[in-house]
Coordinates of C-alpha atoms and ligand atoms in Angstrom, one line a residue:
M1 CA -6.0 -8.9 1.4
K2 CA -2.9 -11.0 2.5
I3 CA -0.4 -9.4 4.8
F4 CA 3.4 -10.4 4.5
S5 CA 5.5 -9.6 7.5
C6 CA 9.2 -9.0 7.2
D7 CA 10.2 -12.5 7.9
E8 CA 7.5 -13.8 5.4
T9 CA 8.7 -11.4 2.8
R10 CA 12.3 -12.4 3.3
T11 CA 11.6 -16.1 3.0
A12 CA 9.4 -15.5 -0.1
L13 CA 12.3 -13.8 -2.0
P14 CA 15.4 -16.2 -2.3
F15 CA 17.7 -14.8 -5.1
S16 CA 17.5 -18.0 -7.0
R17 CA 13.9 -16.9 -7.8
L18 CA 14.1 -13.2 -7.6
I19 CA 16.8 -12.5 -10.0
P20 CA 15.0 -14.3 -12.9
A21 CA 11.8 -12.6 -11.7
L22 CA 13.6 -9.2 -12.2
E23 CA 14.8 -10.3 -15.5
N24 CA 11.3 -11.4 -16.7
M25 CA 9.9 -8.0 -15.5
F26 CA 12.6 -6.1 -17.6
N27 CA 11.5 -8.0 -20.4
S28 CA 7.8 -7.4 -19.9
D29 CA 5.5 -4.4 -20.5
C30 CA 5.8 -2.5 -17.3
S31 CA 4.6 1.1 -16.7
V32 CA 6.7 3.1 -14.1
P33 CA 5.6 6.7 -13.8
Q34 CA 7.8 9.3 -12.0
R35 CA 7.8 8.9 -8.3
H36 CA 6.0 11.6 -6.2
I37 CA 8.1 13.3 -3.6
H38 CA 6.2 15.2 -0.9
A39 CA 7.6 17.2 2.1
V40 CA 5.0 16.3 4.7
G41 CA 6.4 17.1 8.0
T42 CA 7.0 20.1 10.0
N43 CA 10.2 22.0 10.9
E44 CA 10.1 20.1 14.2
N45 CA 9.6 16.9 12.7
P46 CA 10.5 16.8 9.2
L47 CA 9.1 13.9 7.0
T48 CA 9.5 13.1 3.3
T49 CA 7.1 10.7 1.6
L50 CA 7.8 9.1 -1.7
I51 CA 5.2 7.3 -3.5
M52 CA 6.4 5.0 -6.2
P53 CA 3.7 3.0 -8.4
A54 CA 4.1 0.4 -11.1
W55 CA 1.9 -1.8 -13.1
S56 CA 2.5 -4.7 -15.6
E57 CA 0.7 -6.6 -18.4
A58 CA 0.5 -9.4 -15.6
G59 CA -2.4 -7.6 -14.2
L60 CA -0.9 -6.3 -10.8
M61 CA -0.5 -2.7 -9.9
G62 CA 1.8 -1.8 -6.9
I63 CA 2.6 1.4 -5.0
K64 CA 5.8 1.7 -2.6
T65 CA 5.3 4.4 0.1
V66 CA 8.5 5.3 1.7
N67 CA 8.6 7.6 4.8
I68 CA 11.9 9.2 5.7
A69 CA 12.0 10.8 9.2
P70 CA 15.5 12.1 9.9
N71 CA 14.5 12.9 13.5
N72 CA 13.7 9.3 14.4
A73 CA 17.2 8.3 15.5
K74 CA 16.7 10.6 18.3
K75 CA 13.6 8.5 19.3
S76 CA 15.4 5.2 19.0
L77 CA 13.3 4.4 15.8
P78 CA 14.5 3.5 12.2
G79 CA 14.8 6.6 10.1
L80 CA 12.7 5.0 7.2
F81 CA 9.6 3.2 6.9
S82 CA 8.2 1.6 3.8
T83 CA 5.4 -0.5 2.8
Y84 CA 4.2 -2.1 -0.4
T85 CA 0.5 -2.5 -1.5
L86 CA -0.2 -4.8 -4.4
Y87 CA -3.8 -4.4 -6.3
D88 CA -5.6 -6.4 -8.9
M89 CA -5.3 -4.1 -11.8
A90 CA -8.9 -5.1 -13.3
T91 CA -10.7 -4.3 -10.1
G92 CA -8.5 -2.1 -8.0
E93 CA -8.8 -4.5 -5.1
P94 CA -5.8 -4.5 -2.8
V95 CA -4.6 -8.1 -2.7
A96 CA -1.4 -7.9 -0.5
L97 CA 0.5 -5.7 1.9
V98 CA 4.0 -6.6 1.8
D99 CA 7.1 -5.4 4.0
G100 CA 8.6 -2.6 1.9
N101 CA 12.3 -2.5 3.5
E102 CA 12.6 -6.2 2.7
I103 CA 11.5 -5.5 -0.9
T104 CA 13.9 -2.7 -1.3
S105 CA 17.1 -4.3 0.0
R106 CA 16.3 -7.6 -1.8
R107 CA 15.4 -6.3 -4.9
T108 CA 18.5 -3.8 -5.0
A109 CA 21.0 -6.7 -4.5
A110 CA 19.2 -8.9 -7.0
A111 CA 19.3 -6.2 -9.6
S112 CA 23.0 -5.9 -9.1
A113 CA 23.6 -9.5 -9.2
L114 CA 21.6 -9.4 -12.8
A115 CA 23.5 -6.7 -14.1
A116 CA 26.7 -8.7 -12.9
S117 CA 25.5 -11.8 -14.7
F118 CA 26.0 -10.0 -17.9
L119 CA 29.0 -7.6 -17.2
A120 CA 31.2 -9.6 -14.7
R121 CA 33.9 -12.0 -16.1
P122 CA 32.0 -15.4 -15.6
N123 CA 35.0 -16.7 -13.6
S124 CA 34.8 -13.7 -11.1
S125 CA 35.3 -15.4 -7.5
K126 CA 36.7 -12.7 -5.4
L127 CA 34.2 -9.9 -4.2
T128 CA 35.3 -6.8 -2.3
L129 CA 32.3 -5.1 -0.6
L130 CA 32.2 -1.6 0.6
G131 CA 29.2 -1.1 3.1
A132 CA 28.1 -3.8 5.3
G133 CA 24.5 -2.6 6.0
R134 CA 21.1 -3.8 4.9
V135 CA 21.9 -4.0 1.1
G136 CA 25.7 -4.7 1.2
G137 CA 24.9 -7.6 3.6
L138 CA 22.8 -9.3 1.0
I139 CA 25.2 -8.8 -2.0
P140 CA 27.4 -11.7 -1.3
Y141 CA 24.4 -14.1 -1.2
A142 CA 22.9 -12.4 -4.4
Y143 CA 26.1 -12.6 -6.4
R144 CA 26.8 -16.2 -5.5
E145 CA 23.8 -17.1 -7.6
V146 CA 25.4 -15.7 -10.8
L147 CA 29.0 -15.9 -10.2
P148 CA 31.4 -18.6 -8.4
I149 CA 32.2 -16.2 -5.6
D150 CA 34.2 -17.8 -2.9
E151 CA 36.1 -14.9 -1.0
V152 CA 34.7 -11.9 0.2
L153 CA 36.6 -8.7 1.6
V154 CA 34.3 -6.3 3.8
W155 CA 35.1 -2.6 4.2
D156 CA 32.8 -0.2 6.3
V157 CA 33.3 2.7 8.4
N158 CA 31.7 1.0 11.1
P159 CA 33.9 -1.7 12.4
L160 CA 31.0 -3.5 14.2
A161 CA 29.0 -3.5 11.0
T162 CA 32.0 -5.2 9.2
E163 CA 32.6 -7.8 12.1
R164 CA 28.8 -8.5 12.3
L165 CA 28.7 -9.3 8.6
I166 CA 31.8 -11.3 8.4
A167 CA 30.7 -13.5 11.3
Q168 CA 27.4 -14.1 9.5
L169 CA 29.1 -14.9 6.1
N170 CA 31.5 -17.1 7.7
Q171 CA 28.7 -18.9 9.6
D172 CA 27.0 -19.3 6.0
G173 CA 30.0 -20.9 4.5
I174 CA 31.2 -18.1 2.7
A175 CA 34.9 -17.2 3.4
A176 CA 35.0 -13.4 4.5
R177 CA 37.7 -11.1 6.3
A178 CA 37.8 -7.5 6.9
A179 CA 39.8 -5.4 4.3
T180 CA 42.6 -3.7 6.1
D181 CA 44.0 -1.6 3.0
L182 CA 41.2 -0.2 0.8
A183 CA 43.5 0.1 -2.3
Q184 CA 44.7 -3.4 -1.8
A185 CA 41.2 -4.8 -1.4
V186 CA 39.9 -3.2 -4.4
G187 CA 43.0 -4.2 -6.5
W188 CA 42.5 -7.8 -5.4
A189 CA 39.0 -8.1 -6.3
D190 CA 37.1 -9.5 -9.6
V191 CA 34.0 -7.5 -8.4
V192 CA 33.7 -4.5 -6.3
S193 CA 30.5 -3.6 -4.9
C194 CA 29.6 -0.3 -3.0
A195 CA 26.4 0.3 -1.0
T196 CA 27.4 2.8 1.3
L197 CA 26.2 6.6 2.1
S198 CA 29.7 8.1 1.3
T199 CA 29.8 11.7 0.0
E200 CA 33.7 11.1 -1.1
P201 CA 34.9 8.7 -3.7
L202 CA 35.9 5.6 -2.0
V203 CA 37.3 3.6 -5.0
K204 CA 39.8 4.8 -7.4
G205 CA 39.8 3.9 -11.1
D206 CA 43.7 3.4 -10.7
W207 CA 43.3 0.5 -8.1
L208 CA 41.0 -1.5 -10.1
K209 CA 42.5 -4.6 -11.8
P210 CA 41.8 -5.2 -15.5
G211 CA 38.7 -7.2 -16.1
S212 CA 37.1 -6.4 -12.9
H213 CA 33.3 -5.3 -12.4
L214 CA 32.4 -2.2 -10.3
D215 CA 29.0 -2.0 -8.9
L216 CA 27.7 1.2 -7.4
I217 CA 24.6 1.3 -5.5
G218 CA 24.8 3.8 -2.7
S219 CA 24.9 7.4 -4.4
F220 CA 21.4 8.8 -5.0
T221 CA 22.0 12.4 -4.6
P222 CA 24.3 15.0 -6.5
E223 CA 26.5 15.0 -3.4
M224 CA 26.8 11.4 -2.9
R225 CA 29.8 9.7 -4.5
E226 CA 31.5 6.0 -4.3
A227 CA 33.9 6.1 -7.0
D228 CA 36.2 8.7 -8.7
N229 CA 36.0 10.0 -12.1
S230 CA 38.7 7.6 -13.5
A231 CA 36.8 4.5 -12.3
I232 CA 33.8 5.7 -14.3
I233 CA 35.5 7.2 -17.4
N234 CA 37.9 4.4 -18.0
A235 CA 35.2 1.8 -18.1
S236 CA 32.4 0.4 -20.0
L237 CA 29.4 2.2 -18.4
F238 CA 25.9 0.8 -17.7
I239 CA 23.1 2.2 -15.7
D240 CA 19.9 0.5 -14.3
T241 CA 17.5 3.4 -15.6
P242 CA 18.1 6.9 -17.3
E243 CA 17.5 8.2 -13.7
A244 CA 20.8 7.4 -12.7
L245 CA 22.1 10.2 -14.9
E246 CA 19.9 12.7 -13.1
K247 CA 20.3 11.5 -9.6
S248 CA 23.6 10.0 -8.8
G249 CA 26.7 12.2 -7.9
D250 CA 29.0 9.4 -9.1
L251 CA 27.6 10.4 -12.9
L252 CA 26.5 14.0 -12.1
Q253 CA 29.8 15.3 -11.0
P254 CA 31.8 14.1 -14.1
L255 CA 28.9 15.2 -16.3
S256 CA 28.9 18.6 -14.9
T257 CA 32.8 19.0 -15.8
G258 CA 32.4 17.6 -19.2
A259 CA 34.6 14.6 -18.0
L260 CA 31.8 12.2 -18.9
D261 CA 29.6 12.2 -22.1
P262 CA 26.2 10.8 -21.3
R263 CA 26.4 9.3 -24.7
S264 CA 29.1 6.9 -23.4
V265 CA 26.5 4.9 -21.4
I266 CA 26.4 1.6 -23.4
G267 CA 22.9 0.3 -22.1
T268 CA 20.4 0.1 -19.2
L269 CA 19.5 -2.9 -17.2
E270 CA 16.4 -3.4 -19.5
D271 CA 18.7 -3.2 -22.5
L272 CA 20.8 -5.9 -21.1
C273 CA 17.9 -8.1 -20.3
R274 CA 16.4 -7.5 -23.7
R275 CA 19.9 -8.0 -25.4
K276 CA 19.5 -4.6 -26.8
C277 CA 23.0 -3.7 -26.1
R278 CA 26.4 -5.3 -25.8
I279 CA 27.6 -7.1 -22.7
R280 CA 31.3 -7.5 -21.6
Q281 CA 33.6 -8.2 -24.5
S282 CA 37.0 -9.0 -23.0
D283 CA 38.6 -10.4 -20.1
R284 CA 40.5 -7.2 -19.5
E285 CA 37.6 -4.7 -19.9
H286 CA 36.6 -2.5 -16.9
T287 CA 32.8 -2.4 -16.5
V288 CA 30.7 -0.3 -14.2
F289 CA 27.0 -0.6 -13.3
K290 CA 25.4 2.5 -11.5
A291 CA 21.9 1.9 -10.0
V292 CA 19.4 4.0 -8.4
G293 CA 16.7 1.7 -8.1
T294 CA 13.2 1.6 -10.0
A295 CA 9.6 0.7 -9.0
L296 CA 9.6 -2.0 -11.7
E297 CA 12.0 -4.0 -9.4
D298 CA 9.7 -3.5 -6.5
L299 CA 6.8 -4.7 -8.5
A300 CA 8.6 -7.7 -9.7
A301 CA 9.5 -8.6 -5.9
A302 CA 6.0 -8.0 -4.4
S303 CA 4.4 -10.1 -7.3
L304 CA 6.8 -12.9 -6.5
V305 CA 6.0 -12.6 -2.8
Y306 CA 1.9 -12.7 -3.5
Q307 CA 2.0 -15.3 -6.3
G308 CA 4.7 -17.6 -4.7
Ligands
NAD1 N1 20.3 1.7 -5.9 C1 19.3 1.4 -5.3 O1 18.3 0.9 -5.9 C2 19.3 1.4 -3.7 C3 18.4 0.7 -2.9 C4 18.3 0.8 -1.6 C5 19.4 1.6 -1.0 N2 20.2 2.4 -1.8 C6 21.2 3.1 -1.1 O2 22.5 2.2 -0.7 C7 23.0 2.8 0.4 C8 23.0 1.7 1.5 O3 21.7 1.4 1.8 P1 21.5 0.4 2.9 O4 20.0 0.3 3.2 O5 22.4 -0.8 3.0 O6 22.1 1.2 4.2 P2 22.5 1.0 5.7 O7 22.5 2.1 6.6 O8 21.8 -0.2 6.2 O9 24.1 0.6 5.3 C9 25.1 1.6 4.9 C10 26.3 0.9 5.4 O10 27.4 1.8 5.0 C11 28.3 2.2 5.9 N3 28.9 3.6 5.4 C12 28.2 4.7 5.5 N4 29.3 5.7 4.9 C13 30.4 4.9 4.6 C14 31.5 5.1 4.1 N5 31.8 6.5 3.7 N6 32.5 4.2 3.8 C15 32.1 2.9 4.1 N7 31.1 2.5 4.7 C16 30.3 3.5 4.9 C17 27.5 2.3 7.0 O11 28.4 2.1 8.3 C18 26.6 1.3 6.9 O12 27.1 -0.2 7.5 C19 22.1 4.0 0.7 O13 22.8 5.2 0.1 C20 20.9 3.6 0.1 O14 20.1 4.9 -0.1 C21 20.3 2.3 -3.2

């Protein structure tokens, strides 16, 4: 069995190859059963384990295991550990062990960029990024594979995270600066991408300029929100998978009051990749993509790492 470290996994997943690999997987016959969620820990040391399998016609099966241990912060350890095991589907033989954190953050940024390739205006050059963490930090790099992004504004509750990312982007030749006024930064952007842990709407629909694309990555529980109702309702709405309607507060909250009709969702990322739904229709249309992630994307990334 081959073992791919964090660095090897990162190097094996340039966005120029990962974005097309995701599109191919969305176009292939891939099985993604519901994830298992187990409360494994004790009251003293709570541990939640997620098990996310997927397999495809290409002959590989993979399982991502994610262990979330909230008490780890007190022990100066990361709160989440994740591994990805890839198997030969014909024999069941394990063929690769891949770093799960790298897989997750890179495939998430790549999926958002893939959606934006269908939904953002092709001349989008200004990106405002909310959340300068693991996923957010990759968004400018992923988006530059599909759009002519040449200016980035960064907003994060943690000024150190903002500064760190801006320095890194500038060093990599991407003009980036801190957003001082969130409303102005959102109104300035062609694309607004959110990868935060917010429980309050950060982006207001009234701030978005006509023709902008809003990418919502962070919210995966009913309590979490990154955008207000108006940003969602007054836009052409796309989701990564139907699970987004069951998990994300950005959709669940307007659904619960009747402000959002589930039938107003135009399509999923699979529909977009298979050209089964419409894409952006005009330069003034507001588009929204809400993602919660899928094991299909993990399998696409891990297969790319293994097969090179
Ligand atoms: N949709 C998906 O497929 C997918 C995949 C991975 C992660 N996620 C989610 O995306 C979010 C970000 O993940 P990550 O791995 O980058 O986390 P992270 O902890 O590395 O980064 C999160 C960043 O957001 C900032 N932040 C938190 N709350 C904020 C707020 N209210 N306003 C502005 N900034 C805020 C933090 O300071 C941090 O810099 C998480 O909610 C995570 O669960 C979604």
